[in-house]
CSV table of C-alpha atoms in Angstrom, one decimal:
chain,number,residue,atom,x,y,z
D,163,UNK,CA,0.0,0.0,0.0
D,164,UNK,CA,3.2,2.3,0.9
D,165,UNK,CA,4.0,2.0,-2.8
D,166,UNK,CA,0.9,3.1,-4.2
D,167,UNK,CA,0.7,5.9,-1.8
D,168,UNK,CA,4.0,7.3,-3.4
D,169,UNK,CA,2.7,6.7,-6.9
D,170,UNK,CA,-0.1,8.7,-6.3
D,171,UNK,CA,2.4,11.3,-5.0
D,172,UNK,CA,4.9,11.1,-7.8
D,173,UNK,CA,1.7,11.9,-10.0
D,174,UNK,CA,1.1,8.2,-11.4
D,175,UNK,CA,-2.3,6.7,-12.2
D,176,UNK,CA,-2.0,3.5,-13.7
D,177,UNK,CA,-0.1,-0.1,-11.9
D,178,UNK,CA,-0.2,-3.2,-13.7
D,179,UNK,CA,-0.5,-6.5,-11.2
D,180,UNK,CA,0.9,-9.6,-13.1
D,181,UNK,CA,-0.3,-12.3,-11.8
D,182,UNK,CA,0.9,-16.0,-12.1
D,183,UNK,CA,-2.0,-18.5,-11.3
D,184,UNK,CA,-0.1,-20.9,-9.2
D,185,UNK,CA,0.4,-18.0,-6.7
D,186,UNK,CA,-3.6,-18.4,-6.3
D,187,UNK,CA,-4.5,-22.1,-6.4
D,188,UNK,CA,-4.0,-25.0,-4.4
D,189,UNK,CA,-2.2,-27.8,-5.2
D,190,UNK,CA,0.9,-29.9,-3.9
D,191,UNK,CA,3.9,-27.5,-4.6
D,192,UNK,CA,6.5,-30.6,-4.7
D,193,UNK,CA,5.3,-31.6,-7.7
D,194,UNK,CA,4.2,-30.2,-10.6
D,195,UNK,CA,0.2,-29.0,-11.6
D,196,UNK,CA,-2.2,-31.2,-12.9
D,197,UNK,CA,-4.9,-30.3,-14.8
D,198,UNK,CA,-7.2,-31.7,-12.1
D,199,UNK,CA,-5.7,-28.7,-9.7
D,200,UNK,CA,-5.9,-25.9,-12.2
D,201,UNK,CA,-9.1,-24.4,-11.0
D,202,UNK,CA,-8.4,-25.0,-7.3
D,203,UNK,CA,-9.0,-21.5,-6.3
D,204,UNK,CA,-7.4,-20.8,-2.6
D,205,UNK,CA,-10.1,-18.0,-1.9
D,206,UNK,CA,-7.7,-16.5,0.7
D,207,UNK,CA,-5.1,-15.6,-2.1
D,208,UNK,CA,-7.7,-14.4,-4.2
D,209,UNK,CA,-8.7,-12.2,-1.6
D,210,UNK,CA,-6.0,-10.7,-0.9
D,211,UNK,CA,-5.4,-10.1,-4.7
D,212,UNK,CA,-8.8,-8.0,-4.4
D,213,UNK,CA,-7.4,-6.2,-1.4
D,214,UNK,CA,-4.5,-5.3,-3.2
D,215,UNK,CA,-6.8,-4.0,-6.2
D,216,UNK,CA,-8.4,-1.9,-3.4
D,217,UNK,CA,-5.5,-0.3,-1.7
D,218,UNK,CA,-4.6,1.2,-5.5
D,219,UNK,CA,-7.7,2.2,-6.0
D,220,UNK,CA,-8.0,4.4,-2.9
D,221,UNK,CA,-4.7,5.5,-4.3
D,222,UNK,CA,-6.4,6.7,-7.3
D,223,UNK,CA,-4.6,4.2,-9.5
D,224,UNK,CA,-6.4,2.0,-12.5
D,225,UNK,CA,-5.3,-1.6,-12.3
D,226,UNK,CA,-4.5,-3.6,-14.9
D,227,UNK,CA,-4.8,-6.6,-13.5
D,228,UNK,CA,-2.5,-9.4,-15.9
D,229,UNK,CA,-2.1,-12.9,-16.4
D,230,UNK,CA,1.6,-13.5,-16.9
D,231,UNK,CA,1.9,-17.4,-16.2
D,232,UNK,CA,-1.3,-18.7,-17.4
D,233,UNK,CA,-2.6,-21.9,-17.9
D,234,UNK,CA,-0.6,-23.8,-20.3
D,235,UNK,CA,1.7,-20.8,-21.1
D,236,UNK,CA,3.8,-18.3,-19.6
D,237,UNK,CA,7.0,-16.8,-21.9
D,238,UNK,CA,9.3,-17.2,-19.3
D,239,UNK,CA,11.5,-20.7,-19.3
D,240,UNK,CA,11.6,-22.8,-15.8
D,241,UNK,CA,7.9,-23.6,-16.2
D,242,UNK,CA,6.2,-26.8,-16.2
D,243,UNK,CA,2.7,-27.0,-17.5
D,244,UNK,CA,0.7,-30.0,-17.9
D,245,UNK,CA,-0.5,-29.0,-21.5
D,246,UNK,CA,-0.7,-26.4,-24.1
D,247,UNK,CA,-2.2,-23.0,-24.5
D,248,UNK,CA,-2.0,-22.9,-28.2
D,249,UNK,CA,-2.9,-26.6,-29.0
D,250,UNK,CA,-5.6,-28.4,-26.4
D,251,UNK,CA,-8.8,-27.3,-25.7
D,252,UNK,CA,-8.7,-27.9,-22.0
D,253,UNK,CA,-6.1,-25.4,-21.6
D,254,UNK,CA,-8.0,-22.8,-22.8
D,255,UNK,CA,-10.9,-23.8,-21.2
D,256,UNK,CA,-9.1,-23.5,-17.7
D,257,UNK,CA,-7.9,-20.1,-19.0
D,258,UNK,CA,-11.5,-18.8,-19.7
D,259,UNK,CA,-12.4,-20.2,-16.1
D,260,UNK,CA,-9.5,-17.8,-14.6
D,261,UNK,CA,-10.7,-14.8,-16.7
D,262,UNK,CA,-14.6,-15.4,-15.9
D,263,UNK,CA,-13.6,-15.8,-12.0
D,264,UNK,CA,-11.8,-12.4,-11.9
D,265,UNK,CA,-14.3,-10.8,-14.2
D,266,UNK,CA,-16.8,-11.9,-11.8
D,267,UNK,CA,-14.7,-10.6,-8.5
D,268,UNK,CA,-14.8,-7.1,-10.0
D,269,UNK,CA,-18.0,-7.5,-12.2
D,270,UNK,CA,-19.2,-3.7,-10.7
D,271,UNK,CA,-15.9,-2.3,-11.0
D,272,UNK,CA,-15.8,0.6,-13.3
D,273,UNK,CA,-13.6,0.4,-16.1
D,274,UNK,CA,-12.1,3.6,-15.4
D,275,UNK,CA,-10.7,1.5,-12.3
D,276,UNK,CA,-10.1,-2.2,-13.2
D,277,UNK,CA,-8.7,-3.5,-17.1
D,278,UNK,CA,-7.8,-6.8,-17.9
D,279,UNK,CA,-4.5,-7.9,-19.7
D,280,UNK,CA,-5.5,-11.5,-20.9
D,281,UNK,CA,-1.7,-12.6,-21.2
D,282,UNK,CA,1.4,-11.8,-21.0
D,283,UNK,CA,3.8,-11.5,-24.1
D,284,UNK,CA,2.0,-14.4,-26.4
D,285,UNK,CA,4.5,-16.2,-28.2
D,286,UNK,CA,5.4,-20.2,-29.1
D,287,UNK,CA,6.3,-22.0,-25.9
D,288,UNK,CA,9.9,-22.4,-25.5
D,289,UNK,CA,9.4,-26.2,-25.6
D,290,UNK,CA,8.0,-26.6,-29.0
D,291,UNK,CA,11.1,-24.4,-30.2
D,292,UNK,CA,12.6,-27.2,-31.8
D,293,UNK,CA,9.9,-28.4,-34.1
D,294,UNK,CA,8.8,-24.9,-34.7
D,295,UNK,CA,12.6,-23.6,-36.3
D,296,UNK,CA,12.2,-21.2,-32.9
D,297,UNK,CA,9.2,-19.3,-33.9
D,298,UNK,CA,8.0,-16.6,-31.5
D,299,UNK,CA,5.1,-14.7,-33.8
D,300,UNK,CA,1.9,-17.2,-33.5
D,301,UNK,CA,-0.1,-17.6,-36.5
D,302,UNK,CA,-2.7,-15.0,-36.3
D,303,UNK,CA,-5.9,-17.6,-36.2
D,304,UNK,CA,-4.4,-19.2,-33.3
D,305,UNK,CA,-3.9,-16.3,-31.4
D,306,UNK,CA,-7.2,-14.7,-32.0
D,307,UNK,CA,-9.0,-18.0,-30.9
D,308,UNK,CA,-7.6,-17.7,-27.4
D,309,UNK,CA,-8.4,-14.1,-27.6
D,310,UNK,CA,-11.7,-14.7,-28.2
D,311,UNK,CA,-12.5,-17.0,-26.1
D,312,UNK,CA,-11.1,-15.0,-23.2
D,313,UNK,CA,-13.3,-11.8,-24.3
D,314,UNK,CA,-16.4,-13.3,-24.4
D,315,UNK,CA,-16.0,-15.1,-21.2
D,316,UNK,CA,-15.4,-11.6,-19.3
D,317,UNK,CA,-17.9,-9.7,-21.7
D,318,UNK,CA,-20.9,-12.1,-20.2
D,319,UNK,CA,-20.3,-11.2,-16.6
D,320,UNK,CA,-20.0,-7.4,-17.7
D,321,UNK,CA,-19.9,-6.0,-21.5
D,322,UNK,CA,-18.3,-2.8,-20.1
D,323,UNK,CA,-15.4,-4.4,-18.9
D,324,UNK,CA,-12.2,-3.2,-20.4
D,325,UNK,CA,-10.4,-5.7,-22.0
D,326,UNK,CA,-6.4,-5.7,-23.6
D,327,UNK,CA,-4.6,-8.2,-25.3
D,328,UNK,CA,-1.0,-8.2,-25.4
D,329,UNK,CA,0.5,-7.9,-29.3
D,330,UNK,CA,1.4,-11.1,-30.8
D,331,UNK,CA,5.7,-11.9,-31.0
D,332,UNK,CA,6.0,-11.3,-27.7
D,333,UNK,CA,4.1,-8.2,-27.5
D,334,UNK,CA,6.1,-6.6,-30.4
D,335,UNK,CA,3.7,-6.9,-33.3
D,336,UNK,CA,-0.2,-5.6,-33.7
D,337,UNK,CA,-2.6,-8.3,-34.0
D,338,UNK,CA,-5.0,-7.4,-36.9
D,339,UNK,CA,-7.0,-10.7,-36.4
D,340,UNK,CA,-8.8,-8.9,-33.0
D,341,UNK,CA,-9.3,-5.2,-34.5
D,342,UNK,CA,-12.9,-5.9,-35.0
D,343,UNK,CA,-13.2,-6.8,-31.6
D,344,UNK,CA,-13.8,-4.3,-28.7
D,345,UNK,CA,-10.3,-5.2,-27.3
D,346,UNK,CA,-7.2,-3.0,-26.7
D,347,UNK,CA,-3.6,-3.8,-27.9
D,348,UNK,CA,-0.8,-3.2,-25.4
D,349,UNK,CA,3.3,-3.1,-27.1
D,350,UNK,CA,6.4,-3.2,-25.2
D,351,UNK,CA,9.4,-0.6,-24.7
D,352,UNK,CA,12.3,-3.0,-24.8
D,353,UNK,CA,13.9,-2.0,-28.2
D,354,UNK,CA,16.7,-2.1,-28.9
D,355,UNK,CA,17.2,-5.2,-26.8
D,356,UNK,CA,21.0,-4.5,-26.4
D,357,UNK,CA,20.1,-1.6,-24.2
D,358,UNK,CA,17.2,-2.9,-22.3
D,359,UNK,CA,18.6,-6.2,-21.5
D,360,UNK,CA,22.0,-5.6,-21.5
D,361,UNK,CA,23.9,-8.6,-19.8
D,362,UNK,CA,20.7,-10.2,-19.2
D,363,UNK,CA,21.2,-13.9,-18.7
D,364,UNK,CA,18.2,-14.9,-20.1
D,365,UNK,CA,18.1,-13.1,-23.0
D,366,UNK,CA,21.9,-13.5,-24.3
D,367,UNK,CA,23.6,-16.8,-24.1
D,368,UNK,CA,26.9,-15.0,-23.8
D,369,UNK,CA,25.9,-11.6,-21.9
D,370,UNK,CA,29.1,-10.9,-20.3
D,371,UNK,CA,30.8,-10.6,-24.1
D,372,UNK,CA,28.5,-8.3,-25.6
D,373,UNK,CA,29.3,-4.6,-26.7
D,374,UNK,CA,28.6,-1.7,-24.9
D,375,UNK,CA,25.1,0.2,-25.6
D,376,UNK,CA,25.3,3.8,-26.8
D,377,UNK,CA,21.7,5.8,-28.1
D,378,UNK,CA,22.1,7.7,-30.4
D,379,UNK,CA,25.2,5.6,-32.0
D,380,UNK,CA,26.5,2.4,-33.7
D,381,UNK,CA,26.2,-1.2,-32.0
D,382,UNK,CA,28.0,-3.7,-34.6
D,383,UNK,CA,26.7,-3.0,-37.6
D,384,UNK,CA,23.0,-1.8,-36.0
D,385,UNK,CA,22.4,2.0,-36.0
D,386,UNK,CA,20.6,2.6,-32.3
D,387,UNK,CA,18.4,5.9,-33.0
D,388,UNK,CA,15.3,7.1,-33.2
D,389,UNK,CA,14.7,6.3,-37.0
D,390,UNK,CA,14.6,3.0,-35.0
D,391,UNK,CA,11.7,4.1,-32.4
D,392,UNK,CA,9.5,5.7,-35.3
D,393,UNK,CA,9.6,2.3,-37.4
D,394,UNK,CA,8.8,0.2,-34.7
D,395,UNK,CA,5.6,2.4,-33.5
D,396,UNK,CA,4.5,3.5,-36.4
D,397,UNK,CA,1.8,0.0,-36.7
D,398,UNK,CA,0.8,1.0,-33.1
D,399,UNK,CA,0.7,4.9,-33.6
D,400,UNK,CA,-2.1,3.6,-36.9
D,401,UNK,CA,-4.1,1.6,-34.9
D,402,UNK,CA,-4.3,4.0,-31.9
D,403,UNK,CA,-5.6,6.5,-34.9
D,404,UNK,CA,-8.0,4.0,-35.7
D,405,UNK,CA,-9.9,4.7,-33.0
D,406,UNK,CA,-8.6,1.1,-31.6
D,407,UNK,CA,-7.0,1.6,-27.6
D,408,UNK,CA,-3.0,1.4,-27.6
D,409,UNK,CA,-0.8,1.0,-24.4
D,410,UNK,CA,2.7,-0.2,-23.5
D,411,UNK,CA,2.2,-2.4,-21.2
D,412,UNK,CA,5.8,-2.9,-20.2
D,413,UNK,CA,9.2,-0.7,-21.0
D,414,UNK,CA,12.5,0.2,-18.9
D,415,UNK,CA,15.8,-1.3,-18.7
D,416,UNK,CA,18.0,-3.6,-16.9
D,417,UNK,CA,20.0,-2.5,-14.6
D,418,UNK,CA,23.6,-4.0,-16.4
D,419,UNK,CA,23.0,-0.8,-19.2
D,420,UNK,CA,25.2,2.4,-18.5
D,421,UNK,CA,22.8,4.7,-16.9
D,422,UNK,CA,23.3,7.7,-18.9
D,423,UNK,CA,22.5,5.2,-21.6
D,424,UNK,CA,19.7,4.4,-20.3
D,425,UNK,CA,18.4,7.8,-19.3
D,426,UNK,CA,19.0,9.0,-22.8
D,427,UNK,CA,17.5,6.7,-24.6
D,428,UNK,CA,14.2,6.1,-22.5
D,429,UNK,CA,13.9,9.8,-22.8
D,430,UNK,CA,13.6,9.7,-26.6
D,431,UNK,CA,11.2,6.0,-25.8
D,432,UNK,CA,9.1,7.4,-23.6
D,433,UNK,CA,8.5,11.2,-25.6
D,434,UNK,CA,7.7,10.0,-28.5
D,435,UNK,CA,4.9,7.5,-27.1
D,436,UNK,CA,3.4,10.4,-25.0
D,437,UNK,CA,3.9,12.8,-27.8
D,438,UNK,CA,1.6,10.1,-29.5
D,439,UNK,CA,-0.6,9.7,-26.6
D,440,UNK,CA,0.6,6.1,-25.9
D,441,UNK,CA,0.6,5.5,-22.1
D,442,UNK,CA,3.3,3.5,-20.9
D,443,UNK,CA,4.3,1.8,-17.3
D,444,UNK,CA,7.7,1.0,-16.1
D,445,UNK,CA,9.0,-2.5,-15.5
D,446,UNK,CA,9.4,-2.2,-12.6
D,447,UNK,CA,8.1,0.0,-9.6
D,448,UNK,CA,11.1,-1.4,-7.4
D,449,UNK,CA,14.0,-4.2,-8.8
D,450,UNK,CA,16.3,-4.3,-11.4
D,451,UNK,CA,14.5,-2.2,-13.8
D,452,UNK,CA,12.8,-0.1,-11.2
D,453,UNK,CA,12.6,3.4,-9.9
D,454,UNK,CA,13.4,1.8,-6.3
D,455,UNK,CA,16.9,-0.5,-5.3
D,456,UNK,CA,17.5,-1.2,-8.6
D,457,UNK,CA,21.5,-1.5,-7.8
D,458,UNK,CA,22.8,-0.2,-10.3
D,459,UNK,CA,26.8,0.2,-9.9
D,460,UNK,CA,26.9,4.0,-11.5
D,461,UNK,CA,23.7,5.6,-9.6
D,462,UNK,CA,24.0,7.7,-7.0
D,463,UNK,CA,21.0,7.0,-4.9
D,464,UNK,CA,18.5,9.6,-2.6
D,465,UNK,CA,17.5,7.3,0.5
D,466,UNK,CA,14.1,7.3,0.3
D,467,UNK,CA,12.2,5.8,3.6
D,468,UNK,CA,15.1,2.4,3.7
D,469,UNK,CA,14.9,2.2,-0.2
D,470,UNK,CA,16.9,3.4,-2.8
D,471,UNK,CA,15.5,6.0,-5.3
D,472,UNK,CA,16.6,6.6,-8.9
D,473,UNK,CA,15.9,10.6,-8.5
D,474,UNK,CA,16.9,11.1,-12.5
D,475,UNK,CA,15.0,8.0,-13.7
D,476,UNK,CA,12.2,9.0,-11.2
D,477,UNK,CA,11.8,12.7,-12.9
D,478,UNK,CA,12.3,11.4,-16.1
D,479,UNK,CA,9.4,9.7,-16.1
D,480,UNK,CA,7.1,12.4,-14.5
D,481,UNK,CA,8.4,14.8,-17.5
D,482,UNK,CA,7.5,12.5,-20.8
């Protein structure tokens, strides 16, 4: 609650709560899930999930709440699920059962207070790599079927409920399969990769070996600038003009990247997708990539009650 009291002070109005199912069911946590324990809701996590929701609202925050492991998928490797998102109906049957229960727990919940981001980062499991020739983008049909099936399943308990997909490929792409849908589209801020996940293990096999990041500049043989930015966006900055809702659901920067780096090149991110009226939200509030102890080595921090405060990164963001 402390940290939504100091968004609300730093002049924020939006938090994204990623959620990852297990953290909400019961089931024996020595072994993996079975289908048979997928919709084991433990009410008193659920609760306090709605409690949480609460405390931001009185904050004067809209939560987007998110499913970022969800049943038979989550992007992130060090999973095990007992079937498929993309491929078995039972998985996606256990994934509408999530999205109708929190539908229900805020069915009279304003939209102007409560979204819902159906899943975090679609892409091709990392286990099917292999047969796949390590495909992310998922073939459009696919993807809108899960979609689908997830919006109307929230729609019945309340057709004014806000509802956002992430873009397919990770997030990176629009998905034209949904635009006739009343669904919004959320991108990501984590271009070029080199400076947001610089030296991040699980992104580069060999991230102690890998050049240093400048913006503006040249990285290899890859100009970093914000010809870069506009060519990325531009897809998103059409479909917002559409009249079709656009967010970023996720941008910010690991905390290996120089932090003048950084600073200059989240600047140029995060002004050009408010100069387009694209909101945005920081991974993360506090951590790595956060405004709070994110340890970086060249930071000089203002204590901030115990924590560690990024003061430039902090202002930075209240100024795009």
């Amino acid at each position: 609650e402390e940290y939504f009291k100091w968004m609300q002070d730093w002049g924020f109005d939006f938090v994204r709560i990623p959620m990852a199912y297990p953290r909400y069911i019961q089931y024996d946590k020595s072994k993996n899930i079975t289908p048979e324990q997928i919709r084991n809701i433990d009410t008193q996590q659920t609760d306090a999930i709605q409690q949480l929701v609460h405390h931001a609202h009185t904050y004067g925050l809209h939560v987007c709440l998110n499913l970022h492991r969800a049943p038979g998928f989550c992007i992130n490797a060090g999973f095990n699920e007992p079937y498929n998102l993309w491929t078995d109906q039972r998985a996606l049957d256990d994934f509408c059962f999530h999205w109708e229960f929190w539908a229900k727990a805020f069915k009279n919940t304003s939209s102007k207070k409560i979204s819902f981001d159906l899943l975090n980062e679609p892409a091709w499991r990392d286990d099917m790599n292999d047969q796949l020739g390590k495909k992310t983008s998922l073939p459009g049909d696919v993807y809108r079927k899960i979609v689908f099936a997830a919006y109307q399943s929230i729609k019945k308990v309340n057709k004014n409920h806000l509802v956002i997909a992430d873009g397919n490929n990770v997030g990176k792409n629009v998905t034209p399969e949904i635009t006739d849908l009343d669904i919004a589209q959320s991108c990501r801020g984590y271009t070029p990769s080199i400076i947001s996940h610089y030296k991040a293990g699980w992104v580069y096999k060999d991230p102690d070996h890998l050049p240093v990041p400048v913006w503006p500049g040249k990285v290899g043989d890859e100009e970093l600038n914000m010809s870069m930015l506009e060519k990325l966006y531009a897809p998103w900055i059409k479909l917002k003009e559409s009249g079709i809702g656009v967010h970023c659901g996720e941008c910010g920067c690991f905390n290996k990247t120089p932090h003048d780096v950084f600073l200059a090149w989240f600047k140029d991110l995060t002004s050009y997708l408010s100069k387009n009226d694209i909101g945005f939200a920081l991974w993360e509030f506090s951590g790595a990539f956060g405004i709070l102890d994110s340890n970086r080595a060249d930071v000089t921090y203002e204590d901030w009650h115990g924590h560690k405060l990024d003061r430039k990164l902090l202002t930075l963001i209240q100024n795009a």
